[in-house]
Every structure is written in structure tokens, then in C-alpha cells.
Short mmCIF file of C-alpha atoms in Angstrom, two decimals:
data_model
loop_
_atom_site.label_atom_id
_atom_site.label_comp_id
_atom_site.label_asym_id
_atom_site.label_seq_id
_atom_site.Cartn_x
_atom_site.Cartn_y
_atom_site.Cartn_z
CA MET P 1 62.07 36.71 24.72
CA LYS P 2 63.16 33.03 25.18
CA LEU P 3 60.72 32.54 27.78
CA LYS P 4 57.73 34.42 25.86
CA PHE P 5 58.97 32.01 22.88
CA THR P 6 58.83 28.76 25.32
CA TYR P 7 55.55 29.73 26.76
CA LEU P 8 54.16 30.49 23.08
CA LEU P 9 55.42 27.08 21.94
CA SER P 10 53.93 25.46 25.13
CA ILE P 11 50.80 26.85 24.03
CA ILE P 12 50.59 25.82 20.68
CA ILE P 13 51.60 22.02 21.82
CA ALA P 14 48.34 22.25 24.32
CA CYS P 15 46.13 23.70 21.94
CA GLY P 16 47.02 20.95 19.20
CA ILE P 17 46.77 18.02 21.66
CA THR P 18 43.36 19.37 22.56
CA SER P 19 42.62 19.42 19.10
CA CYS P 20 43.44 16.12 18.34
CA ARG P 21 41.69 14.78 20.91
CA LYS P 22 38.76 16.88 20.17
CA ASP P 23 39.20 15.54 16.41
CA ALA P 24 39.57 11.90 17.44
CA GLU P 25 36.27 12.06 19.81
CA LYS P 26 34.53 13.76 17.09
CA GLN P 27 35.73 10.56 15.03
CA ASN P 28 35.12 7.77 17.62
CA GLN P 29 31.57 9.70 18.64
CA LYS P 30 28.68 6.91 18.33
CA VAL P 31 25.33 7.82 17.41
CA GLU P 32 22.62 7.12 19.94
CA TYR P 33 19.19 6.13 19.59
CA ILE P 34 16.81 7.13 22.62
CA ILE P 35 14.09 5.18 22.45
CA SER P 36 11.76 7.14 25.33
CA ARG P 37 13.00 10.59 23.43
CA GLU P 38 12.06 9.19 19.84
CA ASP P 39 8.76 8.13 20.85
CA SER P 40 7.62 11.51 22.74
CA ILE P 41 8.95 13.20 19.49
CA ASN P 42 6.76 11.17 17.68
CA ASP P 43 3.67 11.64 19.87
CA ALA P 44 4.28 15.42 19.95
CA TRP P 45 4.14 15.05 16.26
CA VAL P 46 0.92 13.58 16.27
CA LYS P 47 -0.59 16.12 18.36
CA SER P 48 0.94 18.98 16.79
CA ASN P 49 -0.38 17.65 13.54
CA LYS P 50 -4.05 16.31 14.92
CA VAL P 51 -3.20 13.04 12.60
CA PRO P 52 -4.91 10.06 14.19
CA SER P 53 -2.27 7.06 14.74
CA PRO P 54 -2.91 4.41 12.26
CA LEU P 55 -5.15 1.44 13.41
CA VAL P 56 -2.66 -1.50 14.25
CA PRO P 57 -3.71 -5.30 14.59
CA GLU P 58 -3.02 -5.89 18.70
CA ASP P 59 -0.28 -8.72 17.47
CA MET P 60 1.82 -6.46 15.63
CA LYS P 61 2.00 -3.64 18.54
CA CYS P 62 4.94 -5.10 20.09
CA TYR P 63 6.01 -8.36 17.49
CA LEU P 64 6.62 -8.30 13.93
CA ASP P 65 7.96 -10.81 11.56
CA ILE P 66 11.65 -10.44 12.42
CA VAL P 67 12.99 -9.13 15.67
CA PHE P 68 16.64 -8.06 15.70
CA ILE P 69 18.06 -7.55 19.74
CA PHE P 70 20.93 -4.71 19.32
CA ASP P 71 23.80 -4.87 22.19
CA PRO P 72 26.92 -3.23 21.94
CA LYS P 73 28.75 -6.36 20.79
CA LYS P 74 26.11 -8.75 18.88
CA VAL P 75 22.53 -8.43 17.52
CA TYR P 76 20.25 -11.10 18.34
CA ILE P 77 17.61 -12.21 15.31
CA TYR P 78 14.56 -14.48 15.48
CA GLN P 79 11.60 -14.73 13.93
CA THR P 80 7.33 -14.76 14.65
CA GLU P 81 4.44 -15.96 13.03
CA ARG P 82 0.80 -15.48 13.51
CA ASN P 83 -1.49 -17.59 14.28
CA PHE P 84 -5.24 -17.35 13.49
CA ASN P 85 -8.18 -18.65 15.81
CA PRO P 86 -11.41 -19.00 13.66
CA ASP P 87 -13.39 -18.83 16.82
CA GLY P 88 -11.74 -15.47 18.32
CA GLU P 89 -12.15 -11.90 18.84
CA GLU P 90 -10.46 -8.89 18.36
CA ILE P 91 -9.43 -8.00 22.05
CA LYS P 92 -7.50 -4.97 22.97
CA TYR P 93 -4.58 -5.71 25.66
CA GLU P 94 -1.53 -3.41 26.51
CA TYR P 95 0.98 -5.81 27.32
CA PRO P 96 2.86 -8.20 25.12
CA ASN P 97 1.56 -11.77 24.76
CA TYR P 98 3.84 -15.00 25.91
CA ILE P 99 5.43 -15.99 22.68
CA GLY P 100 6.87 -19.23 23.72
CA LEU P 101 10.20 -18.09 22.68
CA LYS P 102 13.78 -20.41 23.32
CA PRO P 103 17.21 -19.54 23.14
CA GLU P 104 17.92 -21.75 20.13
CA TYR P 105 15.69 -19.86 18.28
CA LEU P 106 18.14 -16.93 18.57
CA LEU P 107 20.56 -16.47 15.57
CA THR P 108 23.74 -14.37 17.20
CA ILE P 109 25.69 -12.14 14.84
CA ASP P 110 28.62 -9.76 15.19
CA ASN P 111 27.60 -6.17 14.86
CA LYS P 112 30.20 -5.71 12.07
CA ASN P 113 28.88 -8.53 9.86
CA PHE P 114 25.51 -7.64 10.43
CA VAL P 115 24.18 -5.67 7.64
CA THR P 116 26.37 -8.10 5.23
CA PHE P 117 24.48 -10.88 6.74
CA LEU P 118 20.95 -9.15 5.59
CA LYS P 119 21.67 -8.09 2.05
CA ASP P 120 23.13 -11.69 2.14
CA ASN P 121 19.98 -12.92 3.56
CA ASN P 122 17.68 -10.80 1.78
CA SER P 123 15.24 -13.07 0.14
CA LEU P 124 14.44 -14.50 4.33
CA PHE P 125 14.44 -11.21 5.96
CA GLY P 126 13.16 -8.44 3.43
CA VAL P 127 14.72 -5.63 5.12
CA PHE P 128 15.81 -4.11 1.56
CA THR P 129 13.48 -3.65 -0.68
CA GLU P 130 13.57 -5.72 -3.83
CA GLY P 131 10.82 -6.81 -6.31
CA ASN P 132 7.88 -7.76 -4.35
CA ILE P 133 9.78 -8.32 -1.35
CA ARG P 134 8.62 -5.89 1.36
CA GLY P 135 9.44 -6.99 5.40
CA SER P 136 8.74 -5.80 8.68
CA PHE P 137 11.03 -6.27 11.30
CA CYS P 138 11.22 -4.72 14.65
CA ILE P 139 14.56 -3.34 16.30
CA ALA P 140 14.96 -3.89 20.13
CA SER P 141 17.31 -2.97 22.81
CA GLU P 142 17.64 -3.83 26.78
CA THR P 143 18.28 -0.47 27.61
CA ASP P 144 16.03 2.69 26.84
CA THR P 145 19.50 4.02 25.27
CA LEU P 146 20.64 1.87 21.66
CA LYS P 147 24.26 1.81 21.38
CA SER P 148 25.30 -0.12 18.69
CA LEU P 149 27.21 0.50 15.37
CA ALA P 150 25.19 -2.47 14.06
CA PHE P 151 22.23 -0.33 14.31
CA VAL P 152 24.08 2.86 12.77
CA ASP P 153 24.74 0.74 10.00
CA LEU P 154 21.55 -0.46 9.53
CA ALA P 155 19.93 3.07 9.42
CA LYS P 156 22.34 4.35 7.11
CA GLU P 157 21.84 1.34 4.77
CA LEU P 158 17.83 1.70 5.05
CA LYS P 159 18.16 5.67 4.12
CA LYS P 160 20.86 4.61 0.94
CA ALA P 161 18.60 1.82 -0.09
CA LYS P 162 15.19 4.08 0.25
CA SER P 163 13.74 0.73 1.81
CA LYS P 164 10.12 0.56 2.04
CA ALA P 165 10.26 -2.24 4.86
CA HIS P 166 7.84 -1.51 7.97
CA TYR P 167 9.39 -1.44 11.32
CA ILE P 168 8.93 0.05 14.86
CA VAL P 169 11.71 0.26 17.73
CA ARG P 170 11.20 -0.62 21.32
CA LYS P 171 12.57 -2.14 24.30
CA THR P 172 12.92 -5.64 25.20
CA THR P 173 10.15 -7.77 26.82
CA GLU P 174 10.21 -9.69 30.23
CA GLU P 175 10.34 -12.61 28.01
CA GLU P 176 12.80 -11.53 25.88
CA ASN P 177 15.39 -10.59 28.47
CA THR P 178 15.04 -13.88 30.19
CA VAL P 179 15.70 -15.97 27.54
CA LEU P 180 19.04 -14.02 26.63
CA LYS P 181 20.03 -14.52 30.02
CA TYR P 182 19.85 -18.05 29.38
CA LYS P 183 21.08 -18.02 26.01
CA ARG P 184 24.41 -15.82 27.20
CA ASN P 185 25.35 -18.30 30.06
CA ASN P 186 24.06 -21.36 27.63
CA GLN P 187 21.95 -22.86 30.41
CA GLU P 188 19.30 -25.54 29.89
CA PHE P 189 15.58 -23.57 29.77
CA PHE P 190 12.87 -24.72 31.38
CA PRO P 191 10.22 -21.80 30.88
CA GLU P 192 7.48 -23.69 33.28
CA LYS P 193 9.95 -23.23 36.20
CA ILE P 194 10.33 -19.76 35.71
CA SER P 195 8.46 -17.06 38.16
CA TRP P 196 7.01 -15.08 35.53
CA SER P 197 5.42 -11.69 35.94
CA ASN P 198 1.77 -10.75 35.42
CA LYS P 199 2.48 -8.32 33.04
CA PHE P 200 1.30 -10.08 29.96
CA LEU P 201 -1.92 -9.35 27.90
CA ASN P 202 -3.98 -7.75 30.20
CA GLY P 203 -1.27 -6.77 32.66
CA ASN P 204 -3.07 -9.26 35.42
CA LEU P 205 -2.04 -12.36 33.66
CA THR P 206 1.17 -15.15 34.23
CA PRO P 207 1.65 -17.53 31.42
CA PHE P 208 1.40 -21.29 32.22
CA THR P 209 -1.56 -20.29 34.34
CA LYS P 210 -5.28 -21.54 33.61
CA GLU P 211 -6.20 -17.78 33.68
CA TYR P 212 -3.85 -17.20 30.81
CA SER P 213 -4.51 -19.73 28.73
CA ILE P 214 -8.51 -18.90 28.78
CA PHE P 215 -7.91 -15.24 27.82
CA GLU P 216 -5.58 -16.03 25.29
CA SER P 217 -7.96 -18.73 23.68
CA ARG P 218 -10.57 -15.73 23.05
CA ILE P 219 -8.07 -13.52 20.85
CA ASP P 220 -8.60 -13.91 17.10
CA ILE P 221 -4.68 -13.64 16.13
CA VAL P 222 -1.89 -14.60 18.59
CA ARG P 223 1.82 -14.32 17.96
CA THR P 224 4.32 -16.98 18.73
CA ALA P 225 8.03 -17.50 18.39
CA LYS P 226 9.18 -19.39 15.19
CA GLU P 227 11.10 -22.69 15.27
CA THR P 228 13.72 -21.87 12.62
CA TYR P 229 16.17 -24.03 13.78
CA LYS P 230 16.22 -27.70 16.16
CA LYS P 231 18.19 -27.48 19.05
CA LYS P 232 20.98 -30.40 18.61
CA THR P 233 20.57 -32.95 20.72
CA ARG P 234 23.25 -35.38 21.78
CA LYS P 235 22.81 -38.27 20.11
CA PHE P 236 24.47 -42.17 21.09
CA GLU P 237 24.62 -44.59 18.32
CA MET P 238 24.71 -48.53 19.24
#
């Protein structure tokens, strides 16, 4: 009888430990957003409902006014602006253009402070609808699986606030990945000396080449990174 009781007690303890572990895992479970899976779901929905894709200007397919780059610990923020060429024309291109992004253009925010930062500066970012404020922003991740508590918090707040802001989710571009590397390593950035690929605009153009400049000069609207803050330089006073 004593052996049976000891055996039963062991089972109860084991089950209790397993249950606690499962509860802890459930509480600590992070919501993940898989970019390619979401894209495929959206494509399937469009096909099943036979609804044509909206006409999106070329310069807005990859970049919007604000770009948020999420990683597991931080969020990097930068702005873009539209440049109009009166002599240009609407040209289709499959790859992003070179926007001239620099490490000092990226603001860095810890994940836990991200949503609070956006709320306190909503007049700048327009993420949460207030009066006539309705922003557009881009969410980007270096990996296909977006793992970020800041992203989870943002998704909850957008739903709660019933925000009407327009946004897209995508993977980071070659240019963003390169600039992030220099930003994190605190290295001097000389874009002209970097070996860029030819995966820009029509997929056969490399930034800082004559061919690239000619092609871009023909486009009616071109996105560029916005210099929000100037880089602080060391100044010697005599």
C-alpha cells in the first residue's frame, strides 16, 4: 500500500511539474509573424475572391513615409520622402531603388518602449488615427519570421485604437541590411565604396553607376531616405 501511495504521489508531482512547464511555456510563448506565409495567404485570398490588386504607385511598393525595422531587441526607425521629376514618366520596376540611407538616419528604440514612443510622438508618425492624422508606414524584418515583442505590442494597439493607417510588411532590402550592419558596428559609412549588387530597379542596375543614374532620371517619382538628424561631428574651437 505504501509503495502504491508513493508511486501515485510521484505521478501527481510529475504531472504537476509538467503542467507548470506547459503553463509557463504558454505564458512565455511569443507571437510570430511569418512574412512569406502571410503574403501567400493574401495572394490566395485575392485569387479566391477574384478581387484585383489595388493600383499601388511604384515608389510605394517597397517604401512608405515611415519605415520600422524590427529585430528581437530593438526597432530602427527612419523616414522617406517622395521626389517628383516633372520630366519623368511612370516606369515599372521590380526591385527597390537606392534611397541613400545612412546609419545616422536610423533612430533606435528598445522594444519595450516602442509603442509608448509612437504614442508620445504620434503627430510625427501618424500611426494612431487622431483627427486628420493618418500615416503610412512600412514594417520590415531581416528574417522571414518576425520575432519581436514590439511588433506584438504594436499589433495589439493598432487593433485597440482601430487605426486607419496604411502599412505593409516585408523583408529588409539589401540597402537596409548593409546600413544596419554599419549602424550596429558603429563604422564609418562610405556607400560609394560598397560592392552593391545589381538587384536594384529593373534587376540589372548597380547604384553609383552611369546606367543606374540614367534609368532613375527617367522615373517620375523616386523615394529617398530623409535626413531627420545631421550626424554629430567633432568640432575644434581655436
